[in-house]
């Protein structure tokens, strides 16, 4: 075990200064199972100080022009990009994902989030209408809301945090952000860049700690009129209750149980390769990952054979090894939860074709012996009503099933409480339009997955969320609109 001295110790970032916290939480390296970092265990006092700093910074920041704010966002993006490798290594160590994934997805996208909103905030216009018969013109203005409370999860730590910070400050708000207590390191590293980027003290405050303590204090703070949350549906329900007495604006990006519909006329080469990626990328720890695959019966045997073969090639092991597709899951508890779903499927008579309990992770280096690794797992013949098909697993597990008709496929795809994302595989243009419209999902990808135009709305329906994020949607969420009527 490493000595106490070797642990990295994080501090909160409040009013432009790093502030130590009297108590701390252990943070684990998922690939070794060892504590390597101490994260502030913040509570009401720390949140109070951060909200006060954000309130103080608001008048000056919100009075700046969009161009002035954009300049700061772009500078922050440049500084982060210059340290891309350092951030990627840190994200991998903190989260368990491969360095390659952090290097090509997490950190470049975090940089892009700042650049995108620095640019898009310059191009919004507001509405105007005329009522000539009354001698009246109406127009709308948009104003920043104030101190924004931002709460993010552990699966794409910096990526999802910056997806909130960037639009919030671009629109003129100041923020108090609380990253997941399990993955706080890259957010803390980003705070070290604030001064050089020209972020005025108090515009971005970072309070580290647990959900029930630091998160709850932020949600229940009367001077935080807006909460943007990404995480589980259960936590969102709790946040909604806590925020209700204050009538806060809420944006909730939640879990998914995303279906893929594979029709007999699909390009199977493309479909299998992409569906393996959509099922297992980032250890299956992406809210958009495919977890239920419905395949038209005539091609079901061929699809299953090819999917299992490709899943077996999806390599899991040391996050630093560039030949691995997956690293470690976030925590011991999460690994046990995901394994529990595979055991449940087995006990219900399903077939586990590869992965958990079938394939061994023989290549793991000694240093990873106590890490939270699990191979890509494909299961068939699970009943739609099973918890395995209804609950979000959030790990490298995909269930494959056959269907006979389009109506049946759509009904089964929609037969869960979630409605985040879906994919449709078919070369029939009429069908893809028809099925896409009938699917209850905020995002439908056809013959592809995870292709994103950041200008367009992102978010889920049903228990997958409330509200949308993206260019115009984020701008609307992070501003209040006012209609002004002028009679001349
Ligand atoms: P989680 O809900 O446990 O935690 C998310 C964040 O909320 C963390 O920062 C946590 O500390 C905080 N939190 C927990 N309890 C709180 C409380 N009572 N009050 C205030 N804050 C609280 O989720 P997680 O396990 O970190 O993340 C995984 C979940 O996130 C999955 O369900 C996944 O689908 C979802 N997710 C959704 C999206 C999306 O865009 N829709 C993206 C990524 C992850």
Coordinates of C-alpha atoms and ligand atoms in Angstrom, one line a residue:
X1 CA 0.0 0.0 0.0
X2 CA 1.3 3.5 -0.8
X3 CA 2.0 5.7 2.3
X4 CA -0.3 8.6 3.1
X5 CA 2.4 11.0 1.7
X6 CA 2.1 9.6 -1.8
X7 CA -1.6 10.5 -2.1
X8 CA -2.5 13.4 -4.2
X9 CA -4.6 15.8 -2.1
X10 CA -7.2 17.9 -3.9
X11 CA -8.5 21.3 -2.7
X12 CA -11.7 23.2 -3.4
X13 CA -11.4 26.2 -5.8
X14 CA -13.4 29.1 -4.4
X15 CA -13.2 32.8 -5.4
X16 CA -10.1 32.2 -7.5
X17 CA -8.2 30.4 -4.7
X18 CA -7.5 26.9 -3.7
X19 CA -8.9 26.2 -0.3
X20 CA -8.1 23.1 1.7
X21 CA -10.9 21.1 3.3
X22 CA -10.7 19.7 6.8
X23 CA -12.1 16.3 6.0
X24 CA -11.5 14.1 2.9
X25 CA -12.7 11.1 1.0
X26 CA -10.6 8.4 -0.4
X27 CA -10.5 8.1 -4.2
X28 CA -9.4 4.8 -5.8
X29 CA -7.4 4.0 -8.9
X30 CA -9.9 1.5 -10.5
X31 CA -7.1 -0.3 -12.3
X32 CA -5.3 -1.2 -9.1
X33 CA -8.0 -1.0 -6.5
X34 CA -5.8 1.3 -4.4
X35 CA -6.4 4.6 -2.9
X36 CA -4.3 7.2 -4.6
X37 CA -6.0 10.5 -4.0
X38 CA -7.9 12.4 -1.3
X39 CA -10.9 14.5 -2.3
X40 CA -12.4 17.2 -0.1
X41 CA -15.5 16.1 1.7
X42 CA -17.2 19.4 1.4
X43 CA -20.5 20.3 3.0
X44 CA -22.7 23.3 3.7
X45 CA -19.9 25.7 4.7
X46 CA -17.8 25.1 1.6
X47 CA -20.9 25.4 -0.7
X48 CA -21.9 28.6 1.2
X49 CA -18.5 30.2 0.5
X50 CA -18.5 29.1 -3.1
X51 CA -22.0 30.5 -3.7
X52 CA -21.0 33.8 -2.1
X53 CA -18.0 34.0 -4.4
X54 CA -20.1 33.3 -7.4
X55 CA -22.7 35.9 -6.4
X56 CA -20.0 38.5 -5.9
X57 CA -18.5 37.8 -9.4
X58 CA -21.9 37.8 -11.2
X59 CA -22.4 41.6 -11.8
X60 CA -19.1 42.1 -13.5
X61 CA -19.1 38.9 -15.5
X62 CA -22.7 39.2 -16.7
X63 CA -22.0 42.8 -17.8
X64 CA -19.2 41.8 -20.1
X65 CA -19.9 41.4 -23.8
X66 CA -20.3 37.9 -25.3
X67 CA -17.1 38.5 -27.2
X68 CA -15.2 39.2 -24.0
X69 CA -16.5 36.1 -22.4
X70 CA -15.8 34.0 -25.5
X71 CA -12.2 35.2 -25.4
X72 CA -11.8 33.7 -21.9
X73 CA -13.4 30.4 -22.9
X74 CA -11.1 30.1 -25.9
X75 CA -8.1 30.8 -23.8
X76 CA -9.1 28.1 -21.3
X77 CA -9.6 25.7 -24.3
X78 CA -6.1 26.5 -25.6
X79 CA -4.5 25.9 -22.2
X80 CA -6.2 22.6 -21.8
X81 CA -5.4 21.5 -25.2
X82 CA -1.7 22.2 -24.6
X83 CA -1.9 19.8 -21.7
X84 CA -4.0 17.2 -23.4
X85 CA -1.7 14.3 -22.6
X86 CA -1.5 15.2 -19.0
X87 CA -5.3 15.4 -18.7
X88 CA -5.8 12.1 -20.6
X89 CA -3.4 10.3 -18.3
X90 CA -5.1 11.7 -15.2
X91 CA -8.6 10.9 -16.5
X92 CA -7.6 7.4 -17.2
X93 CA -6.1 6.9 -13.8
X94 CA -9.1 8.4 -12.0
X95 CA -11.9 6.7 -13.9
X96 CA -10.4 3.4 -15.1
X97 CA -11.0 4.1 -18.9
X98 CA -8.2 3.6 -21.3
X99 CA -5.7 6.4 -21.9
X100 CA -6.5 6.1 -25.6
X101 CA -10.2 6.8 -25.0
X102 CA -9.4 9.7 -22.8
X103 CA -6.9 11.0 -25.3
X104 CA -9.2 10.8 -28.3
X105 CA -12.7 11.4 -26.7
X106 CA -12.8 12.9 -23.2
X107 CA -10.2 15.6 -23.3
X108 CA -10.6 16.7 -27.0
X109 CA -14.3 17.0 -26.4
X110 CA -13.7 19.0 -23.2
X111 CA -11.6 21.4 -25.2
X112 CA -14.3 21.5 -27.9
X113 CA -17.0 22.2 -25.4
X114 CA -15.3 25.6 -24.5
X115 CA -14.6 26.4 -28.2
X116 CA -18.1 25.5 -29.3
X117 CA -19.9 27.6 -26.8
X118 CA -17.4 30.5 -27.2
X119 CA -18.5 30.5 -30.8
X120 CA -22.2 29.8 -30.6
X121 CA -22.8 32.4 -27.9
X122 CA -21.9 35.0 -30.5
X123 CA -24.7 34.0 -32.9
X124 CA -27.9 34.0 -31.0
X125 CA -30.7 36.4 -31.9
X126 CA -33.9 37.0 -30.2
X127 CA -37.5 37.3 -31.4
X128 CA -39.4 40.4 -32.5
X129 CA -43.1 40.8 -33.6
X130 CA -45.1 43.8 -34.7
X131 CA -48.7 44.7 -34.0
X132 CA -49.0 47.7 -36.3
X133 CA -52.8 48.1 -35.8
X134 CA -52.0 48.8 -32.1
X135 CA -48.8 50.8 -32.7
X136 CA -46.9 48.1 -30.8
X137 CA -43.7 46.2 -31.3
X138 CA -42.7 43.3 -29.1
X139 CA -39.3 41.8 -28.7
X140 CA -37.6 39.4 -26.3
X141 CA -34.3 39.8 -24.4
X142 CA -32.3 37.0 -22.7
X143 CA -30.5 37.5 -19.4
X144 CA -28.2 35.2 -17.5
X145 CA -29.9 33.6 -14.5
X146 CA -27.3 34.1 -11.8
X147 CA -25.4 31.4 -9.9
X148 CA -25.7 28.1 -11.7
X149 CA -25.3 24.9 -9.7
X150 CA -23.7 22.1 -11.9
X151 CA -23.6 18.5 -10.8
X152 CA -21.9 15.8 -13.0
X153 CA -21.2 12.0 -12.9
X154 CA -18.2 9.9 -13.1
X155 CA -18.3 8.2 -16.5
X156 CA -17.1 11.1 -18.7
X157 CA -15.8 13.4 -15.9
X158 CA -14.3 16.4 -17.6
X159 CA -16.3 16.0 -20.8
X160 CA -19.7 16.3 -19.1
X161 CA -18.6 18.9 -16.6
X162 CA -17.3 21.3 -19.3
X163 CA -20.5 20.6 -21.3
X164 CA -22.2 22.5 -18.5
X165 CA -19.6 25.0 -17.4
X166 CA -19.0 26.3 -20.9
X167 CA -22.6 27.3 -21.9
X168 CA -23.3 28.5 -18.3
X169 CA -20.5 31.1 -18.3
X170 CA -20.7 31.9 -22.0
X171 CA -24.2 33.1 -21.3
X172 CA -23.0 35.3 -18.4
X173 CA -23.8 33.2 -15.4
X174 CA -21.3 32.3 -12.7
X175 CA -21.1 28.7 -11.5
X176 CA -20.6 26.5 -8.5
X177 CA -19.8 23.0 -9.9
X178 CA -19.6 19.7 -8.0
X179 CA -18.0 16.8 -10.0
X180 CA -18.5 13.2 -8.9
X181 CA -16.6 12.4 -5.7
X182 CA -15.2 9.4 -7.6
X183 CA -13.6 11.4 -10.4
X184 CA -12.6 14.9 -9.3
X185 CA -9.0 15.1 -10.4
X186 CA -9.3 16.6 -13.9
X187 CA -11.7 19.2 -12.7
X188 CA -9.2 20.2 -10.1
X189 CA -6.4 20.3 -12.7
X190 CA -8.6 22.6 -14.8
X191 CA -8.9 25.0 -11.9
X192 CA -5.1 25.5 -12.1
X193 CA -5.6 27.0 -15.5
X194 CA -8.3 29.5 -14.6
X195 CA -5.9 32.3 -13.6
X196 CA -3.9 32.2 -16.8
X197 CA -7.0 31.9 -18.9
X198 CA -8.3 35.1 -17.4
X199 CA -11.3 33.6 -15.6
X200 CA -12.1 36.3 -13.0
X201 CA -12.2 35.0 -9.4
X202 CA -15.6 33.6 -8.5
X203 CA -16.8 33.0 -12.0
X204 CA -16.0 29.2 -11.8
X205 CA -16.0 27.7 -8.3
X206 CA -15.4 24.0 -7.8
X207 CA -16.6 22.3 -4.6
X208 CA -15.7 18.6 -4.3
X209 CA -17.5 16.1 -2.2
X210 CA -20.3 13.6 -2.0
X211 CA -23.8 13.9 -3.4
X212 CA -25.8 13.7 -0.2
X213 CA -23.5 16.3 1.5
X214 CA -22.0 18.8 -1.0
X215 CA -24.5 18.1 -3.8
X216 CA -27.5 18.4 -1.6
X217 CA -26.2 21.7 0.0
X218 CA -25.9 23.1 -3.6
X219 CA -29.3 22.0 -4.7
X220 CA -31.0 23.3 -1.6
X221 CA -29.1 26.7 -1.6
X222 CA -31.6 29.5 -1.9
X223 CA -29.2 31.7 -3.9
X224 CA -28.7 29.1 -6.7
X225 CA -31.8 29.5 -9.0
X226 CA -30.7 26.9 -11.5
X227 CA -29.4 23.3 -11.4
X228 CA -28.0 21.4 -14.3
X229 CA -27.6 17.8 -13.4
X230 CA -26.3 14.7 -15.2
X231 CA -26.5 11.4 -13.4
X232 CA -28.9 8.7 -12.4
X233 CA -32.7 8.9 -12.4
X234 CA -32.9 8.1 -8.7
X235 CA -30.7 11.1 -7.8
X236 CA -32.6 13.3 -10.2
X237 CA -35.9 12.4 -8.3
X238 CA -34.3 13.4 -5.1
X239 CA -32.9 16.7 -6.6
X240 CA -36.3 17.5 -8.0
X241 CA -37.9 17.2 -4.5
X242 CA -35.2 19.3 -2.9
X243 CA -35.4 22.0 -5.5
X244 CA -39.2 22.2 -5.6
X245 CA -39.7 24.6 -2.7
X246 CA -37.4 27.2 -4.5
X247 CA -39.0 26.7 -7.9
X248 CA -35.6 26.3 -9.4
X249 CA -34.9 25.8 -13.1
X250 CA -33.8 22.2 -13.6
X251 CA -32.1 20.4 -16.5
X252 CA -31.8 16.7 -15.9
X253 CA -29.8 14.3 -18.1
X254 CA -30.3 10.8 -16.8
X255 CA -29.9 7.1 -17.4
X256 CA -30.8 5.0 -20.4
X257 CA -31.6 1.5 -21.5
X258 CA -30.9 2.0 -25.2
X259 CA -32.2 -0.4 -27.9
X260 CA -30.7 -1.2 -31.2
X261 CA -33.1 -2.4 -33.9
X262 CA -31.4 -4.5 -36.6
X263 CA -33.5 -5.2 -39.7
X264 CA -32.8 -8.0 -42.2
X265 CA -31.6 -5.5 -44.9
X266 CA -29.0 -3.9 -42.6
X267 CA -25.3 -3.7 -43.7
X268 CA -24.2 -6.3 -41.3
X269 CA -20.5 -5.5 -41.5
X270 CA -21.1 -2.0 -40.4
X271 CA -23.8 -2.9 -38.0
X272 CA -21.8 -5.5 -36.1
X273 CA -18.7 -3.3 -35.8
X274 CA -20.7 -0.3 -34.7
X275 CA -23.0 -2.2 -32.3
X276 CA -20.0 -3.8 -30.5
X277 CA -18.6 -0.3 -30.1
X278 CA -21.9 1.2 -29.0
X279 CA -22.4 -1.7 -26.5
X280 CA -19.0 -1.8 -24.9
X281 CA -17.1 1.5 -25.4
X282 CA -15.8 3.1 -22.2
X283 CA -16.6 -0.2 -20.4
X284 CA -20.3 0.3 -21.3
X285 CA -20.2 3.3 -19.0
X286 CA -21.8 5.8 -21.4
X287 CA -25.4 6.8 -20.9
X288 CA -25.9 6.3 -24.7
X289 CA -24.5 2.8 -24.8
X290 CA -26.6 0.1 -26.5
X291 CA -27.8 -2.5 -24.0
X292 CA -30.8 -4.2 -25.8
X293 CA -30.3 -5.5 -29.3
X294 CA -33.4 -6.6 -31.2
X295 CA -32.6 -8.5 -34.5
X296 CA -35.0 -9.5 -37.2
X297 CA -35.4 -13.3 -36.9
X298 CA -34.2 -14.2 -40.5
X299 CA -30.7 -12.8 -39.7
X300 CA -30.7 -13.4 -36.0
X301 CA -28.4 -16.5 -36.0
X302 CA -25.8 -14.8 -38.2
X303 CA -25.9 -11.6 -36.3
X304 CA -25.5 -13.4 -33.0
X305 CA -22.5 -15.4 -34.2
X306 CA -20.8 -12.3 -35.6
X307 CA -21.6 -10.1 -32.7
X308 CA -20.2 -12.6 -30.1
X309 CA -17.1 -13.1 -32.2
X310 CA -16.5 -9.4 -32.4
X311 CA -17.2 -8.9 -28.6
X312 CA -14.6 -11.6 -27.9
X313 CA -12.1 -9.4 -29.8
X314 CA -13.0 -6.3 -27.8
X315 CA -10.0 -6.5 -25.4
X316 CA -10.1 -5.5 -21.8
X317 CA -7.0 -4.9 -19.7
X318 CA -4.5 -2.3 -18.4
X319 CA -5.8 1.2 -19.3
X320 CA -2.3 2.3 -20.4
X321 CA -2.0 -0.5 -23.0
X322 CA -3.0 1.0 -26.4
X323 CA -4.0 -2.5 -27.7
X324 CA -6.9 -2.6 -25.1
X325 CA -10.4 -1.4 -26.0
X326 CA -11.6 -1.3 -22.4
X327 CA -10.0 -0.6 -19.0
X328 CA -11.5 -1.0 -15.5
X329 CA -15.0 -0.2 -14.2
X330 CA -15.3 2.7 -11.9
X331 CA -15.5 0.9 -8.5
X332 CA -15.7 -2.4 -6.8
X333 CA -19.3 -1.8 -5.9
X334 CA -20.2 -1.0 -9.5
X335 CA -18.3 -4.1 -10.8
X336 CA -20.3 -6.3 -8.3
X337 CA -23.5 -4.7 -9.4
X338 CA -22.8 -5.3 -13.1
X339 CA -21.7 -8.9 -12.4
X340 CA -24.9 -9.3 -10.4
X341 CA -27.0 -8.6 -13.6
X342 CA -25.1 -11.3 -15.5
X343 CA -25.7 -13.8 -12.6
X344 CA -29.4 -12.8 -12.6
X345 CA -29.7 -13.4 -16.4
X346 CA -28.0 -16.8 -15.9
X347 CA -30.4 -17.8 -13.1
X348 CA -33.3 -16.9 -15.3
X349 CA -32.1 -19.3 -18.0
X350 CA -30.4 -16.9 -20.4
X351 CA -27.3 -17.9 -22.3
X352 CA -24.1 -16.0 -21.6
X353 CA -22.1 -16.3 -24.9
X354 CA -18.9 -14.5 -23.9
X355 CA -17.3 -12.4 -21.2
X356 CA -18.3 -12.7 -17.6
X357 CA -18.0 -16.2 -16.3
X358 CA -17.0 -17.5 -19.8
X359 CA -13.8 -15.8 -20.8
X360 CA -10.9 -15.2 -18.5
X361 CA -8.8 -11.9 -18.4
X362 CA -5.5 -13.8 -18.7
X363 CA -3.4 -10.9 -19.9
X364 CA -3.9 -8.6 -16.9
X365 CA -0.5 -7.4 -15.5
X366 CA 0.2 -8.1 -11.9
X367 CA -0.3 -4.4 -11.0
X368 CA -3.9 -4.8 -12.1
X369 CA -4.7 -7.9 -10.2
X370 CA -7.0 -6.1 -7.8
X371 CA -8.5 -3.8 -10.4
X372 CA -12.2 -3.7 -11.3
X373 CA -12.0 -5.4 -14.7
X374 CA -14.8 -7.2 -16.6
X375 CA -14.8 -8.5 -20.2
X376 CA -17.3 -7.6 -22.8
X377 CA -20.3 -9.8 -22.2
X378 CA -23.1 -10.8 -24.7
X379 CA -26.2 -12.5 -23.5
X380 CA -29.2 -13.9 -25.4
X381 CA -32.7 -15.1 -24.5
X382 CA -33.5 -12.8 -21.6
X383 CA -37.2 -12.0 -21.2
X384 CA -38.2 -8.4 -21.8
X385 CA -39.7 -8.2 -18.4
X386 CA -36.5 -9.2 -16.6
X387 CA -34.6 -6.6 -14.6
X388 CA -31.7 -7.3 -16.9
X389 CA -33.8 -5.8 -19.7
X390 CA -35.5 -3.1 -17.7
X391 CA -32.8 -1.6 -15.4
X392 CA -29.8 0.4 -16.5
X393 CA -26.7 -1.9 -16.1
X394 CA -24.1 0.8 -17.1
X395 CA -21.4 -1.8 -17.8
X396 CA -20.0 -4.0 -20.7
X397 CA -23.2 -6.1 -21.0
X398 CA -25.4 -6.4 -24.1
X399 CA -28.5 -8.6 -24.5
X400 CA -29.5 -9.9 -27.9
X401 CA -33.0 -10.9 -28.9
X402 CA -35.0 -11.8 -32.1
X403 CA -38.1 -10.1 -33.4
X404 CA -40.6 -10.8 -36.2
X405 CA -42.3 -7.6 -37.2
X406 CA -41.6 -3.9 -37.3
X407 CA -44.5 -3.2 -34.9
X408 CA -43.2 -5.7 -32.4
X409 CA -39.6 -4.3 -32.6
X410 CA -40.9 -0.8 -31.9
X411 CA -43.1 -1.9 -29.1
X412 CA -40.4 -3.9 -27.4
X413 CA -37.8 -1.1 -27.9
X414 CA -40.3 1.3 -26.2
X415 CA -41.2 -1.1 -23.4
X416 CA -38.9 0.4 -20.7
X417 CA -39.2 3.4 -18.5
X418 CA -36.2 5.1 -20.1
X419 CA -36.1 7.0 -23.4
X420 CA -32.6 8.3 -24.0
X421 CA -31.1 6.9 -27.3
X422 CA -31.8 4.3 -29.9
X423 CA -30.2 3.0 -33.1
X424 CA -31.9 1.7 -36.2
X425 CA -30.1 -0.5 -38.8
X426 CA -31.8 -0.7 -42.2
X427 CA -31.2 0.3 -45.8
X428 CA -34.9 1.1 -46.3
X429 CA -35.2 4.9 -46.2
X430 CA -38.9 4.8 -45.6
X431 CA -38.6 2.4 -42.7
X432 CA -35.8 4.4 -40.9
X433 CA -37.9 7.6 -41.0
X434 CA -41.0 5.8 -39.8
X435 CA -39.3 3.8 -37.1
X436 CA -37.3 6.8 -35.9
X437 CA -40.5 8.8 -35.4
X438 CA -42.1 6.0 -33.4
X439 CA -39.2 5.3 -31.1
X440 CA -39.5 7.0 -27.6
X441 CA -36.0 8.3 -27.4
X442 CA -34.5 11.8 -27.4
X443 CA -31.8 10.7 -29.9
X444 CA -32.2 8.2 -32.7
X445 CA -29.2 7.1 -34.8
X446 CA -29.7 5.3 -38.1
X447 CA -26.8 3.2 -39.4
X448 CA -24.4 5.0 -37.1
X449 CA -23.9 5.7 -33.4
X450 CA -22.6 8.7 -31.3
X451 CA -22.4 11.1 -34.3
X452 CA -23.2 14.5 -32.7
X453 CA -23.7 18.0 -34.0
X454 CA -23.4 20.0 -30.8
X455 CA -25.9 22.6 -32.2
X456 CA -28.7 20.1 -32.0
X457 CA -30.7 19.1 -28.9
X458 CA -29.3 16.4 -26.6
X459 CA -31.4 14.7 -23.9
X460 CA -33.9 12.0 -23.0
X461 CA -37.6 11.5 -22.7
X462 CA -39.5 9.5 -20.0
X463 CA -37.2 8.7 -17.1
X464 CA -34.1 9.6 -19.1
X465 CA -34.5 13.3 -18.5
X466 CA -36.1 16.7 -18.4
X467 CA -35.0 19.4 -20.8
X468 CA -32.4 19.4 -23.6
X469 CA -28.8 20.6 -23.9
X470 CA -26.9 21.7 -27.0
X471 CA -26.2 25.0 -28.8
X472 CA -29.6 26.8 -28.6
X473 CA -31.1 24.6 -25.9
X474 CA -28.2 25.2 -23.5
X475 CA -28.4 28.9 -24.2
X476 CA -32.1 28.9 -23.5
X477 CA -31.6 27.0 -20.2
X478 CA -28.9 29.2 -18.9
X479 CA -30.8 32.4 -19.7
X480 CA -34.2 33.8 -18.7
X481 CA -36.3 35.2 -21.5
X482 CA -38.3 38.4 -21.1
X483 CA -40.9 39.8 -23.5
X484 CA -40.9 43.5 -23.8
X485 CA -43.8 45.4 -25.5
X486 CA -43.3 49.0 -26.7
X487 CA -46.2 51.2 -27.8
X488 CA -45.2 54.2 -29.9
Ligands
LIG1 P1 -25.3 9.6 -9.5 O1 -26.7 10.1 -9.7 O2 -25.0 8.7 -8.5 O3 -24.3 10.9 -9.3 C1 -24.3 11.9 -10.2 C2 -23.8 13.2 -9.4 O4 -24.8 13.5 -8.5 C3 -22.5 13.0 -8.6 O5 -21.8 14.2 -8.6 C4 -23.1 12.7 -7.2 O6 -22.2 13.1 -6.2 C5 -24.3 13.7 -7.2 N1 -25.3 13.3 -6.2 C6 -25.6 12.1 -5.7 N2 -26.6 12.2 -4.8 C7 -27.0 13.5 -4.8 C8 -27.9 14.3 -4.0 N3 -28.7 13.7 -3.1 N4 -28.0 15.6 -4.2 C9 -27.2 16.2 -5.1 N5 -26.2 15.6 -5.9 C10 -26.1 14.2 -5.7 O7 -24.8 9.1 -11.0 P2 -23.4 8.4 -11.3 O8 -23.5 7.0 -10.8 O9 -22.4 9.3 -10.9 O10 -23.5 8.4 -12.9 C11 -24.1 7.4 -13.6 C12 -25.4 7.8 -14.1 O11 -25.4 9.0 -14.9 C13 -26.0 6.7 -15.0 O12 -27.4 6.6 -14.7 C14 -25.9 7.3 -16.4 O13 -26.8 6.9 -17.4 C15 -26.1 8.8 -16.1 N6 -25.6 9.6 -17.2 C16 -26.4 10.3 -18.0 C17 -26.0 11.1 -19.0 C18 -26.9 11.9 -19.9 O14 -26.4 12.8 -20.6 N7 -28.1 11.6 -20.0 C19 -24.6 11.1 -19.2 C20 -23.7 10.4 -18.4 C21 -24.2 9.7 -17.3

